Coordinates of C-alpha atoms in Angstrom, one line a residue:
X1 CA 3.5 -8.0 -6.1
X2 CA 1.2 -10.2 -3.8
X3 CA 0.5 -10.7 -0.3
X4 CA -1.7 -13.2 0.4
X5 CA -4.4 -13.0 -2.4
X6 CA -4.0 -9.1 -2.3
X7 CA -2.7 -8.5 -6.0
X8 CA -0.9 -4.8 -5.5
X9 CA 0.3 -4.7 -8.9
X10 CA 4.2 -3.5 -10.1
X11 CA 6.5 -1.5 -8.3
X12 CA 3.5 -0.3 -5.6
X13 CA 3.5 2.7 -3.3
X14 CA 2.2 2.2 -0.2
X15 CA 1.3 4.5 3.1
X16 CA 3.5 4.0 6.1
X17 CA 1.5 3.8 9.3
X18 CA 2.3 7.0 11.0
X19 CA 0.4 8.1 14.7
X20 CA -1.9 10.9 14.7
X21 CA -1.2 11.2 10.6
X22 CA -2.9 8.3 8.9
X23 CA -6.8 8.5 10.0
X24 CA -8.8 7.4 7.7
X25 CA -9.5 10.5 6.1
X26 CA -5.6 11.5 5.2
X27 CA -5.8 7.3 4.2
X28 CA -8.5 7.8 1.3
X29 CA -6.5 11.1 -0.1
X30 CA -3.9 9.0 -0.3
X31 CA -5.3 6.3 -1.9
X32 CA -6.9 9.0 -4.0
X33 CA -3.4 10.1 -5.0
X34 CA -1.8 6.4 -6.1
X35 CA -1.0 4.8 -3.1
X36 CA -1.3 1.3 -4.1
X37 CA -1.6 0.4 -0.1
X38 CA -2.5 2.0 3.1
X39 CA -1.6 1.3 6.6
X40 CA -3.5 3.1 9.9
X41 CA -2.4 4.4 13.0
X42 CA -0.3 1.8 14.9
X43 CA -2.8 0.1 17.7
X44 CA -2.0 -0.5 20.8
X45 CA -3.1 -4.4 21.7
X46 CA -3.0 -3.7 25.7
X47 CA -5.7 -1.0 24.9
X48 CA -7.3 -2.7 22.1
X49 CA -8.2 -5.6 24.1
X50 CA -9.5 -3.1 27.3
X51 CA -11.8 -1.5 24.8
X52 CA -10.3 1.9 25.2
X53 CA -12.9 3.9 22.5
X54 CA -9.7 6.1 21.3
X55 CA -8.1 2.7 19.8
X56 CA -10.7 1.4 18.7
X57 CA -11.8 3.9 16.4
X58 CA -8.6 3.4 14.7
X59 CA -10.3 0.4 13.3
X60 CA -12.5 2.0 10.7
X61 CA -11.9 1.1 7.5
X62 CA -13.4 3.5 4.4
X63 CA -14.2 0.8 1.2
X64 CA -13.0 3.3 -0.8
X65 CA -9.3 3.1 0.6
X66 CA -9.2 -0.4 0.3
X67 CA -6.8 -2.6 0.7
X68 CA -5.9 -1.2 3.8
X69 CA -3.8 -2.9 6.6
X70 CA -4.3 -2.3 10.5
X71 CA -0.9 -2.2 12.6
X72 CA -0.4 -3.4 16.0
X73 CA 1.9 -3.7 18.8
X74 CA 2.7 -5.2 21.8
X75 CA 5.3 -7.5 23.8
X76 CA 3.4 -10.4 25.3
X77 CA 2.4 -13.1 23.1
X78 CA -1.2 -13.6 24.7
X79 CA -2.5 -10.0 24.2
X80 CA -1.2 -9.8 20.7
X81 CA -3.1 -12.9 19.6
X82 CA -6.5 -11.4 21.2
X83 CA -5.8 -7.9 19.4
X84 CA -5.2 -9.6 16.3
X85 CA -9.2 -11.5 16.5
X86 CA -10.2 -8.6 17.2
X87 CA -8.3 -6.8 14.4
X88 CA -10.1 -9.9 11.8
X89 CA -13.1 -8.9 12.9
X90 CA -12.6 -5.8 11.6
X91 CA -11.8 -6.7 8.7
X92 CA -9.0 -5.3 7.1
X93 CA -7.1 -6.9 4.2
X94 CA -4.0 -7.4 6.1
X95 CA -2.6 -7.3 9.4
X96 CA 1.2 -5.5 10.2
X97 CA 2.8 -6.3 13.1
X98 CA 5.1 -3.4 14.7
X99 CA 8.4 -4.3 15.5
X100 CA 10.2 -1.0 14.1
X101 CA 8.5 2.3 15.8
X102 CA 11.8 3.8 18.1
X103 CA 10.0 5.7 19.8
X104 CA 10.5 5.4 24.1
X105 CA 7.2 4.7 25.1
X106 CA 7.3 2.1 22.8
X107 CA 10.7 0.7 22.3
X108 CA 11.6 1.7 25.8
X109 CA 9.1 -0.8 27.6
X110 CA 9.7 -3.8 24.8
X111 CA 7.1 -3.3 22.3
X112 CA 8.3 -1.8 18.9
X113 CA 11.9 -1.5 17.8
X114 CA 12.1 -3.0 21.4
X115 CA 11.8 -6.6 20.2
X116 CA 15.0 -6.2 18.5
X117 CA 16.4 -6.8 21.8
X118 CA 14.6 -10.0 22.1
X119 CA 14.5 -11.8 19.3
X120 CA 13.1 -15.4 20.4
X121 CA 10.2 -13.3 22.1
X122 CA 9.7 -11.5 18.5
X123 CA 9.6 -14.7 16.7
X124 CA 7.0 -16.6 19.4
X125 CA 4.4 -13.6 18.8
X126 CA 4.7 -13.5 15.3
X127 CA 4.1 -17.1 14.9
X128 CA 1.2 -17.2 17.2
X129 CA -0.6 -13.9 15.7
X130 CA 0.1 -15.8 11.9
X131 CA -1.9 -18.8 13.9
X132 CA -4.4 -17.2 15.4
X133 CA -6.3 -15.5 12.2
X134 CA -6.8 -16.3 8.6
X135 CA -5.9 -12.9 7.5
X136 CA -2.2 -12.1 5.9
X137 CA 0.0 -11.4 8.4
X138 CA 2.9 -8.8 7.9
X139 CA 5.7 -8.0 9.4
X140 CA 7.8 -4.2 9.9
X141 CA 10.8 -3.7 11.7
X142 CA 14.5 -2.5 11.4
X143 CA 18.1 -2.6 10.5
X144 CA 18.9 -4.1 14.0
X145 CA 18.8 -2.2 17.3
X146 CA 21.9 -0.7 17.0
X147 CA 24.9 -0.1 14.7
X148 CA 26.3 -3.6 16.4
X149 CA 23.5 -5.4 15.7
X150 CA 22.0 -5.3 12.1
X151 CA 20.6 -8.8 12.3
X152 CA 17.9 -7.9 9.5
X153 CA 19.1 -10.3 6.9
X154 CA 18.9 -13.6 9.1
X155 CA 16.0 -11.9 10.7
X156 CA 13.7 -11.5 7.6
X157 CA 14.3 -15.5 6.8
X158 CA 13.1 -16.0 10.5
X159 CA 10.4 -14.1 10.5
X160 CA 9.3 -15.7 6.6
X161 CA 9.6 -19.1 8.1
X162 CA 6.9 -17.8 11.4
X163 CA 4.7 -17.4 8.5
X164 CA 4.5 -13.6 7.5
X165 CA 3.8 -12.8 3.9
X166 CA 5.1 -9.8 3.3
X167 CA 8.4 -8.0 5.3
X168 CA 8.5 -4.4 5.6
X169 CA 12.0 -2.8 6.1
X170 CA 13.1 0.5 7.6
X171 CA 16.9 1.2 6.6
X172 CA 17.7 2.3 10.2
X173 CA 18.6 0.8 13.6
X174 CA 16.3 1.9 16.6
X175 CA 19.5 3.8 17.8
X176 CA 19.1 6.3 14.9
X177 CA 15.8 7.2 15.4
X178 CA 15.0 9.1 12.3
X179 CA 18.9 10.5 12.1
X180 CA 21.1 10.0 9.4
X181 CA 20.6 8.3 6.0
X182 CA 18.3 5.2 6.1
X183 CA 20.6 2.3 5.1
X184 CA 19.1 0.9 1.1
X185 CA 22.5 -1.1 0.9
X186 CA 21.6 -3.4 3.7
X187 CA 18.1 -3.3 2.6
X188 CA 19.3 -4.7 -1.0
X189 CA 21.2 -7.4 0.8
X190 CA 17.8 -8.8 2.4
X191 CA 16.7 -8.6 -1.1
X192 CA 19.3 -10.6 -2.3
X193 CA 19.4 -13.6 -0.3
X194 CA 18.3 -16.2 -2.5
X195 CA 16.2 -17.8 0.5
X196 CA 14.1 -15.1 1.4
X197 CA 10.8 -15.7 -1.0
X198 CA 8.0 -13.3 0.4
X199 CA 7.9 -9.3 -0.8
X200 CA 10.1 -7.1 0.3
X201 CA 9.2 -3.3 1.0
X202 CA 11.6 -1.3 1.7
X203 CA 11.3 2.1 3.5
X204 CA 13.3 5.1 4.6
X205 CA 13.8 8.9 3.4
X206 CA 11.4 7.8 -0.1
X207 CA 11.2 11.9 -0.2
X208 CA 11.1 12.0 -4.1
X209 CA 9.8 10.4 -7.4
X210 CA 13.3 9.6 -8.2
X211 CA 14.2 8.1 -4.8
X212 CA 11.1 5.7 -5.0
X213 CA 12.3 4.9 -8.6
X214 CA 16.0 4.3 -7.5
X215 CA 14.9 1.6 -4.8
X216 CA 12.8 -0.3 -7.6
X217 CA 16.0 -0.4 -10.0
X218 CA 19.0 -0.2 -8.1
X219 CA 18.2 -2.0 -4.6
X220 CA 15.6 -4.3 -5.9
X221 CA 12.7 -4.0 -3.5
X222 CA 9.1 -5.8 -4.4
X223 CA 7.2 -2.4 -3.2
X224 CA 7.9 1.0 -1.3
X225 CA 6.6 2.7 1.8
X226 CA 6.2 6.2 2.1
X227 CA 5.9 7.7 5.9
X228 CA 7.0 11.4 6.6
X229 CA 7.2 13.0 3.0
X230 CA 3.5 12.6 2.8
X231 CA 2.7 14.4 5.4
X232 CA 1.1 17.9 4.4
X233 CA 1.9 16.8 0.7
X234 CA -0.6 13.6 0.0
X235 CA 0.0 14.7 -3.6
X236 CA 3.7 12.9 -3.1
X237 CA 1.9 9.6 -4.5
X238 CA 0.3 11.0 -7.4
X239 CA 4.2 12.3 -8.1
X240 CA 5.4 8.7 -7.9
X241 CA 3.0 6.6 -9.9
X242 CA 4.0 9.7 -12.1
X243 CA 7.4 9.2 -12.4
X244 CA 7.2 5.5 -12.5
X245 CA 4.8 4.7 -14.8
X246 CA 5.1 7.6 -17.5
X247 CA 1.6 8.8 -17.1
X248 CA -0.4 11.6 -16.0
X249 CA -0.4 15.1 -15.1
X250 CA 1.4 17.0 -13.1
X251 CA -1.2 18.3 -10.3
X252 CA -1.1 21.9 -10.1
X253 CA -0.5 24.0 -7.1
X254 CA -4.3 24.9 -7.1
X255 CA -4.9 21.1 -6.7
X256 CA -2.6 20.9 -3.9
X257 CA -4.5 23.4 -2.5
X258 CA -7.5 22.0 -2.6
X259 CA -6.2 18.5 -0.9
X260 CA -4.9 20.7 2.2
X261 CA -8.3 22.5 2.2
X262 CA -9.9 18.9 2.0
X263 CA -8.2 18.0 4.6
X264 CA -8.7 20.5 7.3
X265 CA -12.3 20.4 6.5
X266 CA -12.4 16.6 6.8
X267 CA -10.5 17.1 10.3
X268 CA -13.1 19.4 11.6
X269 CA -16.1 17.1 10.4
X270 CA -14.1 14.4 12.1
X271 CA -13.7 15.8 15.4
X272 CA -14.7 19.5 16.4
X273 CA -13.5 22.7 14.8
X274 CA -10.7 23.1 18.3
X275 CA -9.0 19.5 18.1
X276 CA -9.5 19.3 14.7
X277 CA -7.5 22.2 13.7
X278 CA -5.1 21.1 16.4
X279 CA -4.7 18.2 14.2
X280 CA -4.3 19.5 11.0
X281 CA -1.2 22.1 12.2
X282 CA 1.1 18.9 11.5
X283 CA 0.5 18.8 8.0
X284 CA 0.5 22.7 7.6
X285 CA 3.9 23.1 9.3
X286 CA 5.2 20.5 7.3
X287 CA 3.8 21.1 3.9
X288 CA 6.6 21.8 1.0
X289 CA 3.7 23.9 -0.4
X290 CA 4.8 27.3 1.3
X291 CA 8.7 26.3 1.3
X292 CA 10.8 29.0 -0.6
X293 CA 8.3 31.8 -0.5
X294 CA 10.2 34.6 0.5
X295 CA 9.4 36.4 3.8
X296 CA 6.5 34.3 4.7
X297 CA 7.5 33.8 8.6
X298 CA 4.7 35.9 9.7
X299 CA 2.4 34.1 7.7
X300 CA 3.4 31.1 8.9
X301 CA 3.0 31.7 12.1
X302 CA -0.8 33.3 11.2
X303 CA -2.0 30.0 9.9
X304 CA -0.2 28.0 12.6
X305 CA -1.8 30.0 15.4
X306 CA -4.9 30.1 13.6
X307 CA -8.1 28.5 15.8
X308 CA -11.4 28.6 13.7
X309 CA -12.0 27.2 10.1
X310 CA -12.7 30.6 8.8
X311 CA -9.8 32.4 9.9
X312 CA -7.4 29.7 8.8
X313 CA -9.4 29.4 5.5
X314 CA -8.6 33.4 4.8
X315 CA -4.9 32.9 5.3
X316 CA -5.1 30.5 2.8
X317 CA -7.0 32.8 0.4
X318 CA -4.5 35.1 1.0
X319 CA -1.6 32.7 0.6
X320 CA -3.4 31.6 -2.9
X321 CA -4.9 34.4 -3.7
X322 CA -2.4 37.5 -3.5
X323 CA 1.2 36.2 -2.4
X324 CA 1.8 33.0 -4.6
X325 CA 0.5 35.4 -8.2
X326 CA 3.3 37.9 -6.5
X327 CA 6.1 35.7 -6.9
X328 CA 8.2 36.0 -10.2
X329 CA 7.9 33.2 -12.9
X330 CA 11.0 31.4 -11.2
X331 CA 10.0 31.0 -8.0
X332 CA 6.1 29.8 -8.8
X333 CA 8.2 26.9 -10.9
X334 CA 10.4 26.3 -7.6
X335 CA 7.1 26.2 -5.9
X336 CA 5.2 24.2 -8.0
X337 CA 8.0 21.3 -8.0
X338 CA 7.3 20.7 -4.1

């Protein structure tokens, strides 16, 4: 699969772009692990072109993680195209425009999912950012707004004849949020209009090895995007290129240990030990690492509430050390399958 002149190979993996998840630290572990892509933190274009030094930072790129797309959003057409220069010079391989995050600060005020209200308005900033720079321009979105309204399959040959080169597709509307079961059917049918010629990547509940390889054989898609099942378990995409290409070894919970370690450390140096920590509780609480240990609420909570690098770092030795050799040979194989 290409975009552009960015040769992703067969059947590739990518990283959703995900707020306050995909810095560029979490980005090169994932990369690390097989992702064949990664995407950043969505930007805002309103704050990107006022210089705001929170957004801004969001546009540091690691070699090492390359290729690497930077997201933006917006709903006016003239901001957009002045985010996107400054997004070129940046540099990234490819630039994603948002039309899918449901969330209401963003849908609610047009940006987003929102466009899929207004789909002339859509169309006119796509075109214009694909105008404005010589990068790759790529598109994400949704199912349609609402259960009435899944447009996607005339809406994909639209936004292909703006001039994107790739089209990334959720299999929800904005109504359901992250509820219910993304849609792959309706996905598939995108796929299978025989006038649709750019990539399709198709996204929604990818949880598993088998799920990735089920929308490569049964639905079709060109590539897959991995969001939420990555968080606290980076290892997810070593689990994939796994599964899909017949190779490699399956990382062992020490391993997985060591990339949640990596990470909080790599938070810390990042920021400071408070926010950093603050950060990191995300992937901790949603880690499949320490689901199905039996009674492990308190600890839980301990390493949740935990606020220096030392005292977290001991829970964890604990965890490791004394309560996962505890468990019976049956429930460290559960474990390990996380």
């Amino acid at each position: 699969m290409k975009i552009g002149n960015i040769d992703l190979g067969n059947r590739p993996v990518m990283l959703a772009p995900m707020e306050d998840v995909t810095d560029h630290s979490f980005r090169l572990i994932c990369k690390e692990q097989g992702a064949d892509m990664v995407y950043t933190e969505f930007v805002s274009a309103d704050a990107l072109i006022r210089n705001i030094s929170a957004t801004t930072r969001k546009l540091h790129i690691n070699p090492a993680e390359r290729p690497t797309a930077i997201q933006i959003y917006g709903r006016e057409i003239e901001p957009m195209v002045e985010a996107a220069k400054i997004v070129e010079a940046a540099h990234p391989d490819i630039l994603d425009i948002n039309f899918g995050c449901p969330v209401k600060k963003v849908a609610g005020k047009g940006a987003g999912a929102g466009m899929l209200r207004d789909i002339p308005k859509m169309l006119a900033i796509t075109s214009a950012v694909v105008k404005a720079v010589n990068l790759p321009v790529t598109v994400k979105t949704r199912l349609g707004w609402d259960h009435e309204s899944k447009i996607i399959v005339e809406l994909a040959e639209q936004l292909q004849d703006c001039g994107i080169q790739a089209l990334t597709v959720h299999g929800r509307t904005r109504s359901q949020m992250y509820t219910g079961e993304a849609d792959w059917e309706m996905i598939a049918r995108v796929k299978e209009n025989p006038r649709l010629n750019i990539p399709l990547i198709g996204n929604g509940d990818i949880t598993t090895p088998e799920k990735a390889e089920e929308a490569f054989s049964r639905y079709g898609v060109d590539g897959v995007m991995v969001g939420r099942a990555s968080i606290g378990a980076p290892w997810i995409f070593h689990d994939i290129k796994r599964r899909l290409t017949g190779c490699g070894e399956e990382l062992p919970i020490a391993g997985k240990f060591a990339l949640l370690r990596r990470q909080i450390s790599e938070s810390i140096e990042n920021i400071d030990e408070y926010r950093g920590i603050l950060h990191i509780r995300r992937h901790l609480a949603a880690s499949p690492l320490f689901k199905g240990i039996p009674h492990f609420r308190d600890t839980r909570i301990a390493m949740l509430r935990a606020s220096t690098h030392s005292e977290l770092n001991d829970i964890l030795d604990r965890i490791e050390n004394e309560i996962l050799p505890a468990l019976n040979t049956e429930q460290q194989t559960n474990l390990n399958d996380n």
